[in-house]
Tab-separated table of C-alpha atoms in Angstrom:
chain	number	residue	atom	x	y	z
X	1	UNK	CA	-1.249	33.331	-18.633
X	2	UNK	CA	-4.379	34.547	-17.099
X	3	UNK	CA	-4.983	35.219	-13.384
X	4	UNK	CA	-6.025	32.205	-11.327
X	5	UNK	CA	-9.166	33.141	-9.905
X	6	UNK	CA	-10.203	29.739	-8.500
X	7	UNK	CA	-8.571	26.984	-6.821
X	8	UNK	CA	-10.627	24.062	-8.744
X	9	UNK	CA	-13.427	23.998	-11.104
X	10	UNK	CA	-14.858	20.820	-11.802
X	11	UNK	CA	-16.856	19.288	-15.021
X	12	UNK	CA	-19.086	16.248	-14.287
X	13	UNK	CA	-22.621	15.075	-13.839
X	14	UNK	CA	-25.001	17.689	-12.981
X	15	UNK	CA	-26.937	15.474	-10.375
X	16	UNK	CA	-29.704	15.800	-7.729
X	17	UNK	CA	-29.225	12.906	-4.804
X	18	UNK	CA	-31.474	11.579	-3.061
X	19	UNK	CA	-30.639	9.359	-0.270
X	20	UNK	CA	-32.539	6.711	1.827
X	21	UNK	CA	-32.284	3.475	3.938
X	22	UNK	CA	-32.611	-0.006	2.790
X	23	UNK	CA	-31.722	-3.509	3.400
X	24	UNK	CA	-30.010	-5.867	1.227
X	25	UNK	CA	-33.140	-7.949	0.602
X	26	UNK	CA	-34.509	-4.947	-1.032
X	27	UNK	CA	-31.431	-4.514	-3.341
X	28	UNK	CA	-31.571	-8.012	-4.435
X	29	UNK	CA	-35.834	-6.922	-5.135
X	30	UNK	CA	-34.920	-4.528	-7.573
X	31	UNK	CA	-31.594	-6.444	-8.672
X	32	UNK	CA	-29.628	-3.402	-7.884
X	33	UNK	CA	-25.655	-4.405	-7.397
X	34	UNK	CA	-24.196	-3.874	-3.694
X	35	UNK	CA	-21.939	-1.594	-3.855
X	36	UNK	CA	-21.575	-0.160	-7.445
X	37	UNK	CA	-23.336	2.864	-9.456
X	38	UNK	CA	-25.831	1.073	-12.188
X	39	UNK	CA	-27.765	3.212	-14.921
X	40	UNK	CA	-30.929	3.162	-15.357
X	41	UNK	CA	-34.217	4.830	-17.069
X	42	UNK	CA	-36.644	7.098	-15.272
X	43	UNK	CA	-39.274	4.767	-15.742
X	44	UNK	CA	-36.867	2.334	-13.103
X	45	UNK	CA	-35.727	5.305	-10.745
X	46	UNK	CA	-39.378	6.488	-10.233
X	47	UNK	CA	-40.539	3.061	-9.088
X	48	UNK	CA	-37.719	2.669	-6.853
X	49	UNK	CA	-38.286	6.520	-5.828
X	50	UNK	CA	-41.674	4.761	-4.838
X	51	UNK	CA	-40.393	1.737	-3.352
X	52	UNK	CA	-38.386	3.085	-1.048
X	53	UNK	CA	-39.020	4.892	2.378
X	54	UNK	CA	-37.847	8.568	3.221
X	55	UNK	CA	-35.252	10.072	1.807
X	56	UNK	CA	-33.575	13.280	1.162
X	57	UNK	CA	-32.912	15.328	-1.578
X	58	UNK	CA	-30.008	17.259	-2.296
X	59	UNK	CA	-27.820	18.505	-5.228
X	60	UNK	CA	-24.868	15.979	-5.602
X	61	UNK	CA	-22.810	14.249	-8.430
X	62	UNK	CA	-19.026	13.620	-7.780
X	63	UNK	CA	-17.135	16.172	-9.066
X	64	UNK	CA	-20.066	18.310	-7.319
X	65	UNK	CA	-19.773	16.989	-4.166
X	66	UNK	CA	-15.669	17.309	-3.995
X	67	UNK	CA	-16.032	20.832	-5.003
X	68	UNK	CA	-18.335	21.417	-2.092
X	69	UNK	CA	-15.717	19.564	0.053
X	70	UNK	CA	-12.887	21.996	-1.356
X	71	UNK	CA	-15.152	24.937	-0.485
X	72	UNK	CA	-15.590	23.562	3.218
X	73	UNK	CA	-11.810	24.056	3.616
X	74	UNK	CA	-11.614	27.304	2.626
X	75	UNK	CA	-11.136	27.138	-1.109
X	76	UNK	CA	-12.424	29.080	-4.432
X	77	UNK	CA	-14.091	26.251	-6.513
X	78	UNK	CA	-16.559	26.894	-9.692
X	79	UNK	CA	-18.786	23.841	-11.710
X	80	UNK	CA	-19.534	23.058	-15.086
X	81	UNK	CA	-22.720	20.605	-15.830
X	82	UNK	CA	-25.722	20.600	-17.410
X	83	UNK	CA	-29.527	20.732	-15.624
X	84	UNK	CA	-32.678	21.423	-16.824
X	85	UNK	CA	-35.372	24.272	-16.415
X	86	UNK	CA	-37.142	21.726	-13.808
X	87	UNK	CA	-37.406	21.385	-9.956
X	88	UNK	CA	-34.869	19.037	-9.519
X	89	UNK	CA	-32.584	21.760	-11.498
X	90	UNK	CA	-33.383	24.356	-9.327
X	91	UNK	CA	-32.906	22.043	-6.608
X	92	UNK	CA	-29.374	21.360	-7.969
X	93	UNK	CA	-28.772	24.912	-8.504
X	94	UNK	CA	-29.772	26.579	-5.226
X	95	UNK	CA	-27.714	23.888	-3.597
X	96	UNK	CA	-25.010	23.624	-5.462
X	97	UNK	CA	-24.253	28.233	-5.053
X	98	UNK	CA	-25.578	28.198	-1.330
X	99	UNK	CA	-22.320	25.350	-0.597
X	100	UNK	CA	-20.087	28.447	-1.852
X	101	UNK	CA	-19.386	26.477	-5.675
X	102	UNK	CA	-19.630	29.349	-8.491
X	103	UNK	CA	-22.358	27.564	-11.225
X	104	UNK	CA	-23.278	29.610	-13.895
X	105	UNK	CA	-25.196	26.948	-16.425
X	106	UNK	CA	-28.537	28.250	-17.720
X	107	UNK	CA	-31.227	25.669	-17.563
X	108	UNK	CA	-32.417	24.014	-20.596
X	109	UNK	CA	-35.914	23.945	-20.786
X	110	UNK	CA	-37.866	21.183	-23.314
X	111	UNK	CA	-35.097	18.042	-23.296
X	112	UNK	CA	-34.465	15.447	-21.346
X	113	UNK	CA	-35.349	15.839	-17.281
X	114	UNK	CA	-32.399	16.781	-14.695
X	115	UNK	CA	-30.045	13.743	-13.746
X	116	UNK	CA	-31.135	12.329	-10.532
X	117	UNK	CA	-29.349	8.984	-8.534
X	118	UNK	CA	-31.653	7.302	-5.673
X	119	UNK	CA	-28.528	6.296	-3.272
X	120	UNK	CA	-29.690	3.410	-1.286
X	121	UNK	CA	-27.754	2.758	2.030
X	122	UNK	CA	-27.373	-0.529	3.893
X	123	UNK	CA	-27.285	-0.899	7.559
X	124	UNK	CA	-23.575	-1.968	6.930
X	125	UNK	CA	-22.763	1.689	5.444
X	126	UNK	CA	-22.601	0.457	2.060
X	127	UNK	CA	-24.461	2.820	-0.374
X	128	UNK	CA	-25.346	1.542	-3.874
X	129	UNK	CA	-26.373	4.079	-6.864
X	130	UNK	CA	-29.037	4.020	-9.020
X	131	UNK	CA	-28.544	6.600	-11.402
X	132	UNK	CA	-30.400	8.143	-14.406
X	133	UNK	CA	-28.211	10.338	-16.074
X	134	UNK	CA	-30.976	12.312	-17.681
X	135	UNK	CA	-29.858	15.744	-19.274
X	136	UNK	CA	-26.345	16.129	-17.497
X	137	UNK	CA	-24.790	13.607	-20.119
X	138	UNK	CA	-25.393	15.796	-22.732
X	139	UNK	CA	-22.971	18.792	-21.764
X	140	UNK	CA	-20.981	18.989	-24.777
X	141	UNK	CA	-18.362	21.692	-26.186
X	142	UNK	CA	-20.724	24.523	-25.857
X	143	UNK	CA	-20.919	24.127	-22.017
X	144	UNK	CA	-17.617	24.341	-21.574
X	145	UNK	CA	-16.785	27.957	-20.234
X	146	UNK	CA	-12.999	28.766	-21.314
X	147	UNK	CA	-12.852	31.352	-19.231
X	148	UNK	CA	-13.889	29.528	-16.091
X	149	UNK	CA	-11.390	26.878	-16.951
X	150	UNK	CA	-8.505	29.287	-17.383
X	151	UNK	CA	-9.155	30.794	-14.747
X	152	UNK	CA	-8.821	27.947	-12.066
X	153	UNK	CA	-5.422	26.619	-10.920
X	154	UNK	CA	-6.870	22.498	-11.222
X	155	UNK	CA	-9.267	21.255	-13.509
X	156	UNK	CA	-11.325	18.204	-11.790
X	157	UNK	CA	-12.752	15.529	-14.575
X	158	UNK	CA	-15.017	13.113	-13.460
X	159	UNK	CA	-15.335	9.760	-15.217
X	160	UNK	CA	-18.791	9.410	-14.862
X	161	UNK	CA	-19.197	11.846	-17.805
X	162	UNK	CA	-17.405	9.354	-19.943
X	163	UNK	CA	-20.500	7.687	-21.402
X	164	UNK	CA	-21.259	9.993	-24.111
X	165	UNK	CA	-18.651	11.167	-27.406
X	166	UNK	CA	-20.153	14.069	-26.978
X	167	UNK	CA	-18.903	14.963	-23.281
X	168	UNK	CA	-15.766	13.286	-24.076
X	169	UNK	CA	-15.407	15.559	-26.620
X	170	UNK	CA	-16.046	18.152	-24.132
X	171	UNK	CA	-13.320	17.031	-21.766
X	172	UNK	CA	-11.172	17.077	-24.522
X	173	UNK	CA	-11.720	20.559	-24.953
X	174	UNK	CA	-11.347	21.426	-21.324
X	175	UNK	CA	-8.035	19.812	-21.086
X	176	UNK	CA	-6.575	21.418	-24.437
X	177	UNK	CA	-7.565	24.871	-22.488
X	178	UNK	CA	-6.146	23.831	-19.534
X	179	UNK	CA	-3.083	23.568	-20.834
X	180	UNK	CA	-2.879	26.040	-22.992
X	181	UNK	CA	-3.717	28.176	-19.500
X	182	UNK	CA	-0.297	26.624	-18.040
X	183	UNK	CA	-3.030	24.888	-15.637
X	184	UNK	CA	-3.094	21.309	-13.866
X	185	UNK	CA	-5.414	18.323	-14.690
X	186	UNK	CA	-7.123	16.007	-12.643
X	187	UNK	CA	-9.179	12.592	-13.247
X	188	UNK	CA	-11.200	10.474	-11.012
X	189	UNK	CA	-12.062	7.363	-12.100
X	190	UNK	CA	-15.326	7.318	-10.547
X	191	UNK	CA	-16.427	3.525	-10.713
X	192	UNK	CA	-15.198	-0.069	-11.174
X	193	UNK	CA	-17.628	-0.223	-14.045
X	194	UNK	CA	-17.152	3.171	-15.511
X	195	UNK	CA	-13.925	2.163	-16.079
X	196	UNK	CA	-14.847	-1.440	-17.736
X	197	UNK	CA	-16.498	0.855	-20.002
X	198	UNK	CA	-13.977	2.956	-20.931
X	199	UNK	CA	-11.043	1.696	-20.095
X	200	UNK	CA	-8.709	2.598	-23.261
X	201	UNK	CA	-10.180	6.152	-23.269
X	202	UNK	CA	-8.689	6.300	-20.225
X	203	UNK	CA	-5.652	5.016	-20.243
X	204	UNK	CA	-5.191	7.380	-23.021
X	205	UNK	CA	-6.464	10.315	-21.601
X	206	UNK	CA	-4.283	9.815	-18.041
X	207	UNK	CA	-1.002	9.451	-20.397
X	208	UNK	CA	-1.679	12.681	-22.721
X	209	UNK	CA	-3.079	15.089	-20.710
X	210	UNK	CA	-3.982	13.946	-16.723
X	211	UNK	CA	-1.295	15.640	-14.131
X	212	UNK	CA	-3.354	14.174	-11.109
X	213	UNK	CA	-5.229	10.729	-11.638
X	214	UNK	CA	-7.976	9.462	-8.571
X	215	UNK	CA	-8.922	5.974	-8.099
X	216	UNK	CA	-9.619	3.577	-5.128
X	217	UNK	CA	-8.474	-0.186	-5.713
X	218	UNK	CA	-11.502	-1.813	-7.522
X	219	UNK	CA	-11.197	1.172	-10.133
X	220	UNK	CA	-7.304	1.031	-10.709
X	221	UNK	CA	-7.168	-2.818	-10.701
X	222	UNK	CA	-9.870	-2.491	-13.144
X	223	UNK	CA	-8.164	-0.074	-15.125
X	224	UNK	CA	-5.256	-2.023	-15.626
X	225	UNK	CA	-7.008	-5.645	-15.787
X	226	UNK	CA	-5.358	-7.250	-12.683
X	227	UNK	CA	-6.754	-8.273	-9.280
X	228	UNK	CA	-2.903	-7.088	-7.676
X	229	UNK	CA	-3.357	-3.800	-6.472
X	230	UNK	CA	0.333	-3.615	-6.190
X	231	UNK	CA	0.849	-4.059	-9.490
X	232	UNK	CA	-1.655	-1.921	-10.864
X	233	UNK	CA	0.109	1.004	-8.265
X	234	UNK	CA	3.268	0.076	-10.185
X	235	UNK	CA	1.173	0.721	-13.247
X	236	UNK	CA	-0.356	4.020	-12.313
X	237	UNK	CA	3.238	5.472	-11.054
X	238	UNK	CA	3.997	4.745	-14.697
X	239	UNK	CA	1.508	6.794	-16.464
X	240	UNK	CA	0.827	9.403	-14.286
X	241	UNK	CA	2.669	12.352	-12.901
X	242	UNK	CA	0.611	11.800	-9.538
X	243	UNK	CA	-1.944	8.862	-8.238
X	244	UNK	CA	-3.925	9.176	-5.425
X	245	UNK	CA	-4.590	5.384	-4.840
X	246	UNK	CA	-7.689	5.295	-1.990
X	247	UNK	CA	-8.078	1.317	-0.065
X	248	UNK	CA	-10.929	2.204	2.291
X	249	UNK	CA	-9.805	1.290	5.977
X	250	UNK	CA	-6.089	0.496	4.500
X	251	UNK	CA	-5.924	4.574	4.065
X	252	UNK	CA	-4.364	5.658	0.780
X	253	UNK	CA	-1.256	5.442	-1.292
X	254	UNK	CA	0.711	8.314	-2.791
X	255	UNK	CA	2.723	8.205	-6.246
X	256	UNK	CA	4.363	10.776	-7.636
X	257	UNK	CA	8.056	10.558	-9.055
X	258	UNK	CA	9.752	7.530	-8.024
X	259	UNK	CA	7.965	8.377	-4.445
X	260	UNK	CA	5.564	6.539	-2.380
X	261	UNK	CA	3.383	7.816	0.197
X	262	UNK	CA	0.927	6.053	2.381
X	263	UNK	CA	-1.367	7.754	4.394
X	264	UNK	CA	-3.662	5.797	6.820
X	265	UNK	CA	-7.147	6.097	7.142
X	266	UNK	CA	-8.539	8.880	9.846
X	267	UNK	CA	-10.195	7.099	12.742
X	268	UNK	CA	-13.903	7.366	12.454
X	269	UNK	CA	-16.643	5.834	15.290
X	270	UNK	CA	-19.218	5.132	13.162
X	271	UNK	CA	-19.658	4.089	9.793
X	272	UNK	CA	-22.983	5.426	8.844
X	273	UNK	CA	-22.674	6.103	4.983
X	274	UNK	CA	-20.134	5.409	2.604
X	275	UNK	CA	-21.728	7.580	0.217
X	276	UNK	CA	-18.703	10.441	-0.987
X	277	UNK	CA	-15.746	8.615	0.491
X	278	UNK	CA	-14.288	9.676	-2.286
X	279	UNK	CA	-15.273	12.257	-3.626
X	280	UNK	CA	-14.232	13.620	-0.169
X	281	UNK	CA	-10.858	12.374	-0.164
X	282	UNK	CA	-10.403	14.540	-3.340
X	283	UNK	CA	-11.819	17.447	-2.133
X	284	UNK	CA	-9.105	17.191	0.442
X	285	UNK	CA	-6.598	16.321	-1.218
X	286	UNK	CA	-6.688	19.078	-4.018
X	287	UNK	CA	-7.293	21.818	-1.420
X	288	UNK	CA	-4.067	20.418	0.230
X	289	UNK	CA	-2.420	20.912	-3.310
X	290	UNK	CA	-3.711	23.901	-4.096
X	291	UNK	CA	-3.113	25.446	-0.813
X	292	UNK	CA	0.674	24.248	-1.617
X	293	UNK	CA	0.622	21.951	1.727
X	294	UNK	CA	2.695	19.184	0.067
X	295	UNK	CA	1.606	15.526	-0.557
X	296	UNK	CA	1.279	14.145	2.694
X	297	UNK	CA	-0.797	16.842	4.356
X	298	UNK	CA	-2.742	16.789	1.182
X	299	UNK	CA	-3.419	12.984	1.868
X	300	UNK	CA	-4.160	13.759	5.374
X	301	UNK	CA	-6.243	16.110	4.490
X	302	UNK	CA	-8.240	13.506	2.320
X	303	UNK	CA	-8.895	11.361	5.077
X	304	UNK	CA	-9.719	13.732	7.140
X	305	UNK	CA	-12.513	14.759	5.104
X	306	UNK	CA	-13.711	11.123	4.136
X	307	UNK	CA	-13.478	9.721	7.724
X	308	UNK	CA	-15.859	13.101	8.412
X	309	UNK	CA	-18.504	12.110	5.303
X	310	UNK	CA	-18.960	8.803	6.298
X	311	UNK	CA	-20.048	9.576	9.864
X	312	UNK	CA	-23.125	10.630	8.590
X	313	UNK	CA	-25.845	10.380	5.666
X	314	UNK	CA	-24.879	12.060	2.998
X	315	UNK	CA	-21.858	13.324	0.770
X	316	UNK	CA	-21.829	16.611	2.239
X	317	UNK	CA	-19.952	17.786	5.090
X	318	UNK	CA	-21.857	18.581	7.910
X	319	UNK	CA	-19.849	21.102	9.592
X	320	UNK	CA	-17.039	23.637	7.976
X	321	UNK	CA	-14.038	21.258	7.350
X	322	UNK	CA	-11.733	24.273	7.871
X	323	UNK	CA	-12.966	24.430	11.491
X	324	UNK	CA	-11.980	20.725	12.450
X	325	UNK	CA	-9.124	20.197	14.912
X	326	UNK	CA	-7.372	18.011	12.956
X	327	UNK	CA	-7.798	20.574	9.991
X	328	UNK	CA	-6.191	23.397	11.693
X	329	UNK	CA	-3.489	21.551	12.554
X	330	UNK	CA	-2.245	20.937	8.800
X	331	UNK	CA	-3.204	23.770	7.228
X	332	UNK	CA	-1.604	26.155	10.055
């Protein structure tokens, strides 16, 4: 077994974000759905990208943004996607190493354009997605760094990356090395729809080869075709070694083993921006794990992180998470 160099390395959607304000009249304008991810060309993101007021512009993606979370603790994290040789690459890039993520990808230069998602937020805190996937769907087996992979203690998949057999193929790959390296595997679901998509790929995939599975409720009652959240828990405790089940302001439920954890949400003031509730809660989460804190700090730990990410716009932490009181006080 090789040495474990990194805590997590992720694979997922290479993406630039760029976040603004809206209300829901102009969601219902550009027949954008409240509250979900839809794809779309960049013919439709650049008019919307004109549409819309001010925004900001930084490197993102899910499995991105939970890496960048892990690093906030304290942890050793490393990213596999695909950009291209364009601004918004070397947007994605620069951001992506200056958060403390290892990225190595060379640009491709003459394809499609970088992957970009215009993130519209609601005075509510609700953020909606508009996403062109551009290049980053096209990582395949050749982006896949066996070395990198073998090297990390946790392999992060995110479902996003689902929509092509090409970067299934890939994640295919990166799990067969993964265990080959003796190392862990983790899943996010991603989205409600994602997983309408490709829901038997899955279901497959979290029975063969997933050691840690991610979902919130739409996604795992999705997953397993029921509108009882309890009984899709029931579900999830039966296919996978561990679930980390997120219910927004219900907090989160634990499975692993025959044992239940749940962890309530960490009091927040504000909600400002939904935008990387999630993704948060995993970066949490697997530093807890890796940092061999046990479940329930490593659920704490979640919220902790996603109650700090929705305080503000954005999916990025704005302040080292290692340095927060509560923080401290569970990884001591």
């Amino acid at each position: 077994m090789s040495e474990i160099h990194y805590d997590v390395v992720g694979i997922g959607n290479a993406i630039v974000d760029i976040l603004g304000r809206c209300d829901d009249a102009f969601l219902a304008k550009h027949g954008a759905p409240k509250g979900h991810m839809r794809l779309i060309d960049d013919a439709t993101i650049s008019t919307l990208y004109g549409a819309m007021g001010p925004g900001i512009e930084i490197s993102g993606g899910s499995a991105a943004n939970t890496l960048v979370g892990i690093s906030s603790f304290g942890g050793r994290t490393g990213f596999i996607g695909k950009v291209a040789d364009d601004d918004f690459g070397r947007i994605f890039a620069h951001d992506i190493k200056a958060a403390s993520v290892t990225f190595e990808a060379k640009p491709v230069a003459g394809k499609a354009p970088t992957s970009r998602s215009l993130i519209l937020v609601t005075p509510d805190g609700e953020r909606t997605m508009n996403t062109f996937l551009g290049i980053s769907t096209n990582l395949d087996k050749g982006e896949i760094d066996a070395n990198l992979i073998s090297a990390a203690a946790i392999i992060y998949l995110e479902g996003y990356l689902f929509d092509r057999p090409e970067a299934k193929a890939a994640f295919q790959q990166a799990v067969k090395i993964a265990k080959t390296a003796g190392r862990k595997v983790a899943l996010t679901l991603s989205d409600s729809f994602c997983v309408d998509r490709h829901r038997a790929d899955f279901i497959d995939l979290i029975r063969d080869g997933v050691d840690i599975l991610f979902a919130n409720e739409s996604e795992i009652t999705s997953l397993y075709e029921t509108s009882d959240f309890e009984l899709a828990a029931a579900n999830a405790a039966r296919d996978a070694q561990l679930a980390a089940l997120t219910r927004s302001e219900k907090g989160s439920v634990i499975l692993s083993e025959g044992r239940r954890l749940e962890i309530p949400v960490e009091p927040v003031q504000t909600l400002v921006d939904s935008t990387g509730a999630g993704d948060l809660y995993a970066a949490g989460f697997l530093y807890g794990l890796s940092a061999n804190l046990g479940l329930e700090a490593a659920g704490q730990l979640g919220s902790l992180a996603a109650s700090e990410v929705i305080s503000h716009m954005g999916a990025r932490p704005n302040a080292p998470l290692h340095q927060l009181a509560r923080a401290r006080q569970l990884i001591s």
